[in-house]
mmCIF file of C-alpha atoms and ligand atoms in Angstrom:
data_model
loop_
_atom_site.group_PDB
_atom_site.id
_atom_site.type_symbol
_atom_site.label_atom_id
_atom_site.label_comp_id
_atom_site.label_asym_id
_atom_site.label_seq_id
_atom_site.Cartn_x
_atom_site.Cartn_y
_atom_site.Cartn_z
ATOM 1 C CA MET A 4 57.873 110.405 122.167
ATOM 2 C CA LEU A 5 55.566 108.150 124.206
ATOM 3 C CA LEU A 6 52.617 106.806 122.310
ATOM 4 C CA PRO A 7 49.324 106.016 123.985
ATOM 5 C CA ASP A 8 48.511 102.469 124.974
ATOM 6 C CA ILE A 9 45.433 101.799 122.906
ATOM 7 C CA ARG A 10 43.497 99.847 125.494
ATOM 8 C CA LYS A 11 43.754 102.722 127.943
ATOM 9 C CA THR A 12 43.078 105.632 125.648
ATOM 10 C CA CYS A 13 40.526 104.023 123.371
ATOM 11 C CA VAL A 14 40.480 107.019 121.056
ATOM 12 C CA ILE A 15 38.532 109.054 123.553
ATOM 13 C CA SER A 16 39.070 112.485 122.125
ATOM 14 C CA LEU A 17 37.931 111.686 118.615
ATOM 15 C CA SER A 18 34.837 109.634 119.368
ATOM 16 C CA ASN A 19 31.436 110.802 118.055
ATOM 17 C CA GLN A 20 32.953 112.257 114.914
ATOM 18 C CA SER A 21 33.184 110.795 111.424
ATOM 19 C CA LYS A 22 36.724 109.590 111.250
ATOM 20 C CA ALA A 23 39.273 108.191 108.873
ATOM 21 C CA LEU A 24 41.682 105.521 110.035
ATOM 22 C CA VAL A 25 45.068 105.395 108.329
ATOM 23 C CA THR A 26 47.058 102.235 109.066
ATOM 24 C CA GLY A 27 50.795 102.632 108.568
ATOM 25 C CA ALA A 28 50.267 106.308 109.388
ATOM 26 C CA ALA A 29 53.887 107.031 110.290
ATOM 27 C CA GLY A 30 55.241 105.550 107.085
ATOM 28 C CA PHE A 31 56.096 107.154 103.767
ATOM 29 C CA ILE A 32 52.703 106.980 102.047
ATOM 30 C CA GLY A 33 50.577 106.841 105.207
ATOM 31 C CA SER A 34 51.989 110.058 106.643
ATOM 32 C CA ASN A 35 51.511 111.952 103.379
ATOM 33 C CA LEU A 36 47.916 110.725 103.345
ATOM 34 C CA VAL A 37 47.356 111.779 106.968
ATOM 35 C CA ASP A 38 48.563 115.317 106.178
ATOM 36 C CA ALA A 39 46.246 115.592 103.164
ATOM 37 C CA LEU A 40 43.205 114.294 105.055
ATOM 38 C CA LEU A 41 43.826 116.753 107.896
ATOM 39 C CA ALA A 42 44.270 119.575 105.367
ATOM 40 C CA ASN A 43 40.841 118.592 103.991
ATOM 41 C CA GLY A 44 39.362 119.036 107.466
ATOM 42 C CA LYS A 45 39.001 115.335 108.269
ATOM 43 C CA THR A 46 39.405 113.793 111.692
ATOM 44 C CA VAL A 47 42.084 111.120 111.510
ATOM 45 C CA ILE A 48 43.319 108.241 113.630
ATOM 46 C CA GLY A 49 46.790 107.084 112.676
ATOM 47 C CA LEU A 50 47.812 103.548 113.527
ATOM 48 C CA ASP A 51 51.412 102.394 113.330
ATOM 49 C CA ASN A 52 53.526 99.751 115.055
ATOM 50 C CA MET A 53 56.607 101.927 114.425
ATOM 51 C CA PHE A 54 58.614 99.103 112.847
ATOM 52 C CA ASN A 55 59.130 101.074 109.639
ATOM 53 C CA GLY A 56 57.252 104.213 110.616
ATOM 54 C CA HIS A 57 58.918 107.322 112.033
ATOM 55 C CA VAL A 58 57.093 109.579 114.442
ATOM 56 C CA GLU A 59 58.794 112.641 112.928
ATOM 57 C CA ASN A 60 56.818 111.985 109.722
ATOM 58 C CA LEU A 61 53.807 113.035 111.783
ATOM 59 C CA ASP A 62 55.348 116.178 113.304
ATOM 60 C CA SER A 63 52.841 118.422 111.619
ATOM 61 C CA ALA A 64 49.855 116.056 112.073
ATOM 62 C CA LEU A 65 50.518 115.734 115.792
ATOM 63 C CA LYS A 66 49.968 119.478 116.175
ATOM 64 C CA SER A 67 46.374 119.050 114.974
ATOM 65 C CA PRO A 68 43.565 118.513 117.494
ATOM 66 C CA LYS A 69 41.900 116.398 114.815
ATOM 67 C CA PHE A 70 44.667 113.796 114.819
ATOM 68 C CA GLU A 71 45.394 110.958 117.177
ATOM 69 C CA LEU A 72 48.301 108.535 116.858
ATOM 70 C CA VAL A 73 47.937 105.035 118.214
ATOM 71 C CA LYS A 74 50.828 102.617 118.514
ATOM 72 C CA GLY A 75 49.494 99.215 117.587
ATOM 73 C CA ASP A 76 49.822 96.335 115.181
ATOM 74 C CA ILE A 77 47.300 95.162 112.577
ATOM 75 C CA ARG A 78 47.857 91.612 113.835
ATOM 76 C CA ASP A 79 46.027 92.654 117.016
ATOM 77 C CA MET A 80 42.322 92.133 116.245
ATOM 78 C CA ASP A 81 41.029 93.402 119.598
ATOM 79 C CA MET A 82 42.867 96.657 119.105
ATOM 80 C CA LEU A 83 41.473 97.039 115.580
ATOM 81 C CA LEU A 84 37.929 96.515 116.832
ATOM 82 C CA ASP A 85 38.580 99.123 119.462
ATOM 83 C CA ILE A 86 39.890 101.869 117.212
ATOM 84 C CA MET A 87 37.422 101.282 114.381
ATOM 85 C CA LYS A 88 34.454 102.389 116.461
ATOM 86 C CA GLY A 89 32.868 105.279 114.575
ATOM 87 C CA VAL A 90 35.363 105.074 111.713
ATOM 88 C CA ASP A 91 33.981 106.005 108.313
ATOM 89 C CA VAL A 92 36.857 105.151 105.955
ATOM 90 C CA VAL A 93 39.913 102.939 106.486
ATOM 91 C CA TYR A 94 42.990 103.634 104.381
ATOM 92 C CA HIS A 95 45.027 100.476 104.857
ATOM 93 C CA GLU A 96 48.655 101.388 104.127
ATOM 94 C CA ALA A 97 50.371 99.321 106.835
ATOM 95 C CA ALA A 98 52.427 96.560 105.278
ATOM 96 C CA PHE A 99 55.531 94.460 105.143
ATOM 97 C CA THR A 100 56.984 96.498 102.286
ATOM 98 C CA SER A 101 60.243 94.934 101.190
ATOM 99 C CA VAL A 102 60.299 92.456 98.330
ATOM 100 C CA SER A 103 63.812 91.228 99.167
ATOM 101 C CA GLN A 104 63.039 90.866 102.878
ATOM 102 C CA SER A 105 59.888 88.905 102.006
ATOM 103 C CA VAL A 106 62.128 86.308 100.380
ATOM 104 C CA LYS A 107 63.991 85.949 103.690
ATOM 105 C CA THR A 108 60.906 85.897 105.953
ATOM 106 C CA PRO A 109 57.873 84.851 103.873
ATOM 107 C CA GLN A 110 55.876 83.786 106.918
ATOM 108 C CA LEU A 111 56.230 87.198 108.569
ATOM 109 C CA CYS A 112 55.289 88.897 105.302
ATOM 110 C CA ASN A 113 52.192 86.710 105.116
ATOM 111 C CA ASP A 114 51.253 87.398 108.748
ATOM 112 C CA ILE A 115 51.386 91.150 108.241
ATOM 113 C CA ASN A 116 50.130 91.538 104.675
ATOM 114 C CA VAL A 117 47.560 88.745 104.490
ATOM 115 C CA THR A 118 46.402 87.996 108.047
ATOM 116 C CA GLY A 119 46.798 91.658 108.996
ATOM 117 C CA THR A 120 44.650 92.755 106.059
ATOM 118 C CA LEU A 121 42.087 90.079 106.880
ATOM 119 C CA ASN A 122 41.934 91.491 110.417
ATOM 120 C CA VAL A 123 41.410 94.994 109.030
ATOM 121 C CA LEU A 124 38.593 93.752 106.781
ATOM 122 C CA ASN A 125 36.948 91.786 109.591
ATOM 123 C CA ALA A 126 37.078 94.690 111.993
ATOM 124 C CA ALA A 127 35.757 97.040 109.270
ATOM 125 C CA ARG A 128 32.846 94.697 108.594
ATOM 126 C CA ILE A 129 31.982 94.356 112.281
ATOM 127 C CA ARG A 130 32.239 98.116 112.826
ATOM 128 C CA ASP A 131 30.179 98.976 109.711
ATOM 129 C CA VAL A 132 32.961 100.969 108.101
ATOM 130 C CA ARG A 133 31.701 102.647 104.918
ATOM 131 C CA ARG A 134 34.812 102.048 102.794
ATOM 132 C CA VAL A 135 38.190 100.290 102.956
ATOM 133 C CA VAL A 136 40.905 101.454 100.562
ATOM 134 C CA PHE A 137 43.757 98.964 100.375
ATOM 135 C CA ALA A 138 47.340 99.648 99.284
ATOM 136 C CA SER A 139 48.256 96.951 96.794
ATOM 137 C CA SER A 140 51.229 96.891 94.451
ATOM 138 C CA SER A 141 52.265 96.393 90.854
ATOM 139 C CA ALA A 142 54.209 93.419 92.276
ATOM 140 C CA VAL A 143 51.004 91.405 91.684
ATOM 141 C CA TYR A 144 51.908 91.352 87.962
ATOM 142 C CA GLY A 145 55.277 89.689 88.571
ATOM 143 C CA ASP A 146 57.650 89.602 85.635
ATOM 144 C CA SER A 147 55.088 89.197 82.880
ATOM 145 C CA PRO A 148 56.559 90.885 79.789
ATOM 146 C CA VAL A 149 53.136 92.151 78.673
ATOM 147 C CA LEU A 150 52.939 95.947 78.621
ATOM 148 C CA PRO A 151 51.232 98.023 79.780
ATOM 149 C CA LYS A 152 50.072 96.083 82.818
ATOM 150 C CA THR A 153 46.282 95.998 82.694
ATOM 151 C CA GLU A 154 44.078 95.041 85.602
ATOM 152 C CA GLU A 155 42.550 92.062 83.742
ATOM 153 C CA MET A 156 45.933 90.417 83.102
ATOM 154 C CA PRO A 157 46.577 87.116 84.851
ATOM 155 C CA LEU A 158 48.456 87.816 88.072
ATOM 156 C CA LYS A 159 51.833 86.091 88.309
ATOM 157 C CA PRO A 160 53.593 87.272 91.458
ATOM 158 C CA ILE A 161 57.129 85.964 91.834
ATOM 159 C CA SER A 162 57.976 87.029 95.398
ATOM 160 C CA PRO A 163 56.274 86.234 98.717
ATOM 161 C CA TYR A 164 55.558 89.969 98.860
ATOM 162 C CA GLY A 165 53.749 89.850 95.494
ATOM 163 C CA VAL A 166 51.793 86.779 96.565
ATOM 164 C CA SER A 167 50.759 88.504 99.796
ATOM 165 C CA LYS A 168 49.391 91.478 97.864
ATOM 166 C CA VAL A 169 47.450 89.179 95.492
ATOM 167 C CA ALA A 170 45.939 87.334 98.458
ATOM 168 C CA ALA A 171 45.056 90.522 100.319
ATOM 169 C CA GLU A 172 43.466 92.026 97.200
ATOM 170 C CA ALA A 173 41.448 88.854 96.706
ATOM 171 C CA TYR A 174 40.216 89.116 100.296
ATOM 172 C CA CYS A 175 39.179 92.736 99.669
ATOM 173 C CA ILE A 176 37.166 91.751 96.610
ATOM 174 C CA ALA A 177 35.670 88.686 98.332
ATOM 175 C CA TYR A 178 34.659 90.773 101.341
ATOM 176 C CA HIS A 179 32.786 93.080 99.018
ATOM 177 C CA GLN A 180 31.062 90.212 97.218
ATOM 178 C CA THR A 181 30.320 88.138 100.301
ATOM 179 C CA TYR A 182 29.637 90.704 103.001
ATOM 180 C CA GLY A 183 28.902 93.860 101.025
ATOM 181 C CA LEU A 184 31.879 95.677 102.589
ATOM 182 C CA LYS A 185 32.875 98.409 100.130
ATOM 183 C CA THR A 186 36.525 97.845 99.305
ATOM 184 C CA VAL A 187 38.896 99.262 96.696
ATOM 185 C CA ALA A 188 42.432 97.960 96.080
ATOM 186 C CA LEU A 189 44.939 100.372 94.557
ATOM 187 C CA ARG A 190 47.911 98.860 92.751
ATOM 188 C CA TYR A 191 50.706 101.354 93.310
ATOM 189 C CA PHE A 192 53.486 101.442 90.745
ATOM 190 C CA ASN A 193 56.871 102.996 91.682
ATOM 191 C CA VAL A 194 55.915 105.615 94.249
ATOM 192 C CA PHE A 195 58.386 108.373 95.128
ATOM 193 C CA GLY A 196 58.281 111.529 97.184
ATOM 194 C CA PRO A 197 59.004 113.180 100.505
ATOM 195 C CA ARG A 198 59.612 110.873 103.496
ATOM 196 C CA GLN A 199 60.673 107.897 101.405
ATOM 197 C CA LYS A 200 63.733 106.813 103.329
ATOM 198 C CA ASP A 201 67.062 106.193 101.691
ATOM 199 C CA SER A 202 67.802 102.559 102.518
ATOM 200 C CA PRO A 203 68.803 99.514 100.476
ATOM 201 C CA TYR A 204 65.098 98.585 100.477
ATOM 202 C CA SER A 205 63.902 101.987 99.298
ATOM 203 C CA GLY A 206 62.973 103.116 95.861
ATOM 204 C CA VAL A 207 65.694 104.163 93.451
ATOM 205 C CA ILE A 208 64.723 107.856 93.548
ATOM 206 C CA SER A 209 65.233 108.202 97.309
ATOM 207 C CA ILE A 210 68.604 106.439 97.042
ATOM 208 C CA PHE A 211 69.755 108.619 94.140
ATOM 209 C CA ILE A 212 68.593 111.900 95.712
ATOM 210 C CA SER A 213 70.670 111.294 98.836
ATOM 211 C CA LYS A 214 73.711 110.370 96.786
ATOM 212 C CA ILE A 215 73.432 113.257 94.329
ATOM 213 C CA LEU A 216 72.763 115.922 96.979
ATOM 214 C CA GLN A 217 75.840 114.708 98.874
ATOM 215 C CA GLY A 218 77.874 115.082 95.692
ATOM 216 C CA ASN A 219 78.260 111.323 95.093
ATOM 217 C CA SER A 220 77.694 109.479 91.828
ATOM 218 C CA PRO A 221 74.534 107.409 91.496
ATOM 219 C CA THR A 222 74.985 103.748 90.519
ATOM 220 C CA ILE A 223 72.677 102.187 87.969
ATOM 221 C CA TYR A 224 72.320 98.396 88.087
ATOM 222 C CA GLY A 225 72.437 97.122 84.512
ATOM 223 C CA ASP A 226 72.762 99.254 81.384
ATOM 224 C CA GLY A 227 70.087 101.739 82.436
ATOM 225 C CA THR A 228 67.660 100.879 79.638
ATOM 226 C CA GLN A 229 65.279 99.233 82.108
ATOM 227 C CA SER A 230 62.203 101.346 82.792
ATOM 228 C CA ARG A 231 59.663 101.977 85.525
ATOM 229 C CA ASP A 232 56.406 103.866 85.934
ATOM 230 C CA PHE A 233 57.098 106.513 88.600
ATOM 231 C CA ILE A 234 54.164 108.065 90.406
ATOM 232 C CA TYR A 235 54.484 110.945 92.859
ATOM 233 C CA VAL A 236 53.184 110.345 96.366
ATOM 234 C CA LYS A 237 50.851 113.371 96.178
ATOM 235 C CA ASP A 238 49.097 111.656 93.266
ATOM 236 C CA VAL A 239 48.894 108.411 95.251
ATOM 237 C CA VAL A 240 47.212 110.386 98.042
ATOM 238 C CA LYS A 241 44.796 111.882 95.525
ATOM 239 C CA ALA A 242 43.930 108.394 94.193
ATOM 240 C CA ASN A 243 43.218 107.224 97.753
ATOM 241 C CA VAL A 244 40.851 110.106 98.428
ATOM 242 C CA LEU A 245 39.019 109.467 95.144
ATOM 243 C CA ALA A 246 38.840 105.731 95.932
ATOM 244 C CA ALA A 247 37.121 106.497 99.219
ATOM 245 C CA ALA A 248 34.324 108.315 97.395
ATOM 246 C CA SER A 249 33.797 106.662 94.015
ATOM 247 C CA GLU A 250 30.998 104.105 93.750
ATOM 248 C CA LYS A 251 32.348 102.850 90.421
ATOM 249 C CA ALA A 252 35.585 101.768 92.114
ATOM 250 C CA VAL A 253 33.981 99.479 94.688
ATOM 251 C CA GLY A 254 35.053 95.836 94.531
ATOM 252 C CA LYS A 255 37.845 96.598 92.055
ATOM 253 C CA ALA A 256 41.647 96.530 91.950
ATOM 254 C CA ILE A 257 42.921 99.600 90.096
ATOM 255 C CA ASN A 258 46.362 100.661 88.861
ATOM 256 C CA VAL A 259 47.751 103.870 90.310
ATOM 257 C CA ALA A 260 50.341 104.701 87.699
ATOM 258 C CA SER A 261 51.446 107.493 85.422
ATOM 259 C CA GLY A 262 51.071 105.273 82.370
ATOM 260 C CA LYS A 263 54.502 106.364 81.122
ATOM 261 C CA PRO A 264 57.761 104.402 81.345
ATOM 262 C CA THR A 265 60.972 106.215 82.287
ATOM 263 C CA THR A 266 64.329 104.508 81.762
ATOM 264 C CA MET A 267 66.908 104.590 84.564
ATOM 265 C CA ASN A 268 69.270 106.454 82.235
ATOM 266 C CA ASP A 269 66.678 109.188 81.564
ATOM 267 C CA LEU A 270 65.684 109.341 85.227
ATOM 268 C CA THR A 271 69.282 109.719 86.396
ATOM 269 C CA ARG A 272 70.121 112.419 83.849
ATOM 270 C CA LEU A 273 66.958 114.310 84.815
ATOM 271 C CA MET A 274 67.826 114.102 88.505
ATOM 272 C CA LEU A 275 71.370 115.340 87.903
ATOM 273 C CA LYS A 276 69.992 118.238 85.870
ATOM 274 C CA ILE A 277 67.351 119.269 88.433
ATOM 275 C CA CYS A 278 69.937 119.038 91.239
ATOM 276 C CA LYS A 279 72.414 121.020 89.101
ATOM 277 C CA LYS A 280 74.966 118.213 89.481
ATOM 278 C CA GLU A 281 75.409 117.300 85.836
ATOM 279 C CA HIS A 282 79.160 117.031 86.365
ATOM 280 C CA LEU A 283 78.672 113.849 88.439
ATOM 281 C CA LYS A 284 79.519 110.683 86.566
ATOM 282 C CA ILE A 285 76.832 107.983 86.356
ATOM 283 C CA LEU A 286 78.270 104.635 87.529
ATOM 284 C CA TYR A 287 77.106 101.277 86.227
ATOM 285 C CA GLU A 288 77.164 97.910 88.022
ATOM 286 C CA ASP A 289 75.810 94.460 87.220
ATOM 287 C CA LYS A 290 72.079 94.086 86.774
ATOM 288 C CA ARG A 291 70.285 93.291 90.045
ATOM 289 C CA PRO A 292 69.281 89.614 90.149
ATOM 290 C CA GLY A 293 65.560 89.161 89.601
ATOM 291 C CA ASP A 294 65.048 92.729 88.340
ATOM 292 C CA ILE A 295 62.265 93.020 85.809
ATOM 293 C CA LEU A 296 63.186 94.891 82.643
ATOM 294 C CA HIS A 297 60.169 97.096 82.025
ATOM 295 C CA SER A 298 57.033 98.008 83.908
ATOM 296 C CA TYR A 299 54.325 100.537 83.289
ATOM 297 C CA GLY A 300 50.657 100.572 84.057
ATOM 298 C CA ASP A 301 47.547 101.024 82.003
ATOM 299 C CA THR A 302 45.598 103.989 83.403
ATOM 300 C CA MET A 303 42.201 103.545 81.727
ATOM 301 C CA LEU A 304 40.456 101.978 84.713
ATOM 302 C CA ALA A 305 41.812 104.635 87.080
ATOM 303 C CA ARG A 306 40.387 107.250 84.752
ATOM 304 C CA SER A 307 36.977 105.620 84.346
ATOM 305 C CA ALA A 308 36.442 104.266 87.878
ATOM 306 C CA LEU A 309 38.192 106.973 89.914
ATOM 307 C CA ASP A 310 38.307 109.934 87.542
ATOM 308 C CA PHE A 311 42.002 109.883 88.387
ATOM 309 C CA SER A 312 44.842 111.301 86.381
ATOM 310 C CA PRO A 313 48.154 112.329 87.916
ATOM 311 C CA ASP A 314 48.962 116.008 88.485
ATOM 312 C CA TYR A 315 52.711 115.320 88.504
ATOM 313 C CA ASP A 316 54.918 113.827 85.821
ATOM 314 C CA VAL A 317 58.368 112.572 86.886
ATOM 315 C CA ALA A 318 60.055 115.931 86.254
ATOM 316 C CA ARG A 319 57.482 117.949 88.201
ATOM 317 C CA GLY A 320 57.463 115.420 91.030
ATOM 318 C CA LEU A 321 61.255 115.492 91.240
ATOM 319 C CA GLU A 322 61.301 119.297 91.271
ATOM 320 C CA ASP A 323 58.759 119.351 94.100
ATOM 321 C CA LEU A 324 60.654 116.674 96.025
ATOM 322 C CA ILE A 325 64.022 118.366 95.640
ATOM 323 C CA LYS A 326 62.547 121.726 96.654
ATOM 324 C CA LEU A 327 61.056 120.128 99.796
ATOM 325 C CA THR A 328 64.305 118.267 100.510
ATOM 326 C CA GLY A 329 66.199 121.554 100.277
ATOM 327 C CA LYS A 330 63.796 123.155 102.764
ATOM 328 C CA LYS A 331 64.252 120.123 105.056
ATOM 329 C CA SER A 332 60.508 120.120 105.538
ATOM 330 C CA ILE A 333 60.120 116.429 104.797
HETATM 331 C C1 LIG B 429 59.329 98.155 93.052
HETATM 332 C C2 LIG B 429 59.029 98.170 94.519
HETATM 333 C C3 LIG B 429 58.705 96.820 95.027
HETATM 334 C C4 LIG B 429 57.649 96.132 94.204
HETATM 335 C C5 LIG B 429 58.085 96.155 92.744
HETATM 336 C C6 LIG B 429 56.978 95.604 91.873
HETATM 337 C C7 LIG B 429 60.212 99.912 95.704
HETATM 338 C C8 LIG B 429 61.406 100.195 96.531
HETATM 339 N N1 LIG B 429 60.151 98.658 95.271
HETATM 340 O O1 LIG B 429 60.562 97.483 92.812
HETATM 341 O O2 LIG B 429 58.230 96.928 96.363
HETATM 342 O O3 LIG B 429 56.397 96.755 94.387
HETATM 343 O O4 LIG B 429 58.311 97.503 92.327
HETATM 344 O O5 LIG B 429 57.472 95.316 90.616
HETATM 345 O O6 LIG B 429 59.347 100.724 95.466
HETATM 346 N N2 LIG B 429 68.190 100.726 90.780
HETATM 347 C C9 LIG B 429 69.427 101.184 90.428
HETATM 348 N N3 LIG B 429 70.246 101.645 91.421
HETATM 349 C C10 LIG B 429 69.876 101.648 92.742
HETATM 350 C C11 LIG B 429 68.600 101.157 93.088
HETATM 351 C C12 LIG B 429 67.774 100.699 92.090
HETATM 352 O O7 LIG B 429 69.800 101.198 89.249
HETATM 353 O O8 LIG B 429 70.683 102.105 93.591
HETATM 354 C C13 LIG B 429 67.300 100.246 89.710
HETATM 355 C C14 LIG B 429 66.829 98.825 89.926
HETATM 356 O O9 LIG B 429 67.782 97.919 89.453
HETATM 357 C C15 LIG B 429 65.549 98.830 89.109
HETATM 358 C C16 LIG B 429 65.048 100.273 89.216
HETATM 359 O O10 LIG B 429 66.143 101.041 89.691
HETATM 360 O O11 LIG B 429 65.789 98.507 87.780
HETATM 361 C C17 LIG B 429 63.911 100.438 90.178
HETATM 362 O O12 LIG B 429 64.265 99.825 91.400
HETATM 363 P P1 LIG B 429 63.403 100.002 92.726
HETATM 364 O O13 LIG B 429 64.033 99.173 93.774
HETATM 365 O O14 LIG B 429 63.202 101.443 93.006
HETATM 366 O O15 LIG B 429 61.960 99.445 92.331
HETATM 367 P P2 LIG B 429 61.482 98.063 91.670
HETATM 368 O O16 LIG B 429 60.685 98.422 90.470
HETATM 369 O O17 LIG B 429 62.586 97.123 91.465
#
């Protein structure tokens, strides 16, 4: 599909309306957010450079007269200024998303996640955007053994990716304090759900689902006692929508987590059960270098500042995901 050249189209059709801008709109989280905003009757501009995004994630959105997709890069400030005219809320999901790749190309990660976010904030300030919601990550906590991860903990990122999210969050907070731009940073824990691609850089759930549904054994790295805090993408979308509206959230960085750890062993058994593939053997390989052992988030601030609590636990999220995967509607 051919995407419009931004400088020519200039978001003509959607001007004069209150609009949301979703950066990274064709990605896993961005596209789920776009669908929810459209379902809520919002007018939405989706921005994506299509490096990691897939236009088919927006199949349904592209049928809506209230949606426009722009191919562009957050490193292009002129383009951002152009598309932010009349924008009410920016949901900034575009990012360099791979921790391991950030180790290989730290400069590129910095350009996209730090300079790109700074561009988004600058353009939002110049265009008088009412709110910027920024997608941060639990990677800001690094491998601190303290649990649960609370927002006041010292941040100790260990990867260039983690550092980039700390820096971008700090810019969000500073832009609120210095310029009065209303920003909220959301620290996503382990997000899973429809449209998360199965690749070596993807989350464990998307990798395991593909394997299990094809009748192959999933492989756990390590002994499977390590744990993560899995949060379903529909809850992440809900947290974003709340963050765009809550005054108490402004200028803060807030965990978006379930608050409950799940071990890889429990997760894998649950997935095999839901997929009715309990006969498949679970394979074990060496622990992944640099893997943290446990991670789960404190959810108090999300509750008090956003009035957020998840609708899905891991089991319900997996059931929904597997149902959608079966229908091939994702
Ligand atoms: C997640 C994020 C990462 C960063 C980090 C912050 C993803 C893909 N990664 O890394 O971007 O925010 O959190 O701490 O969301 N595993 C297996 N078998 C597999 C794949 C993974 O056993 O085939 C294990 C892996 O060793 C780890 C766990 O599953 O213990 C979760 O791995 P992950 O890559 O889904 O996520 P994580 O927490 O390492």
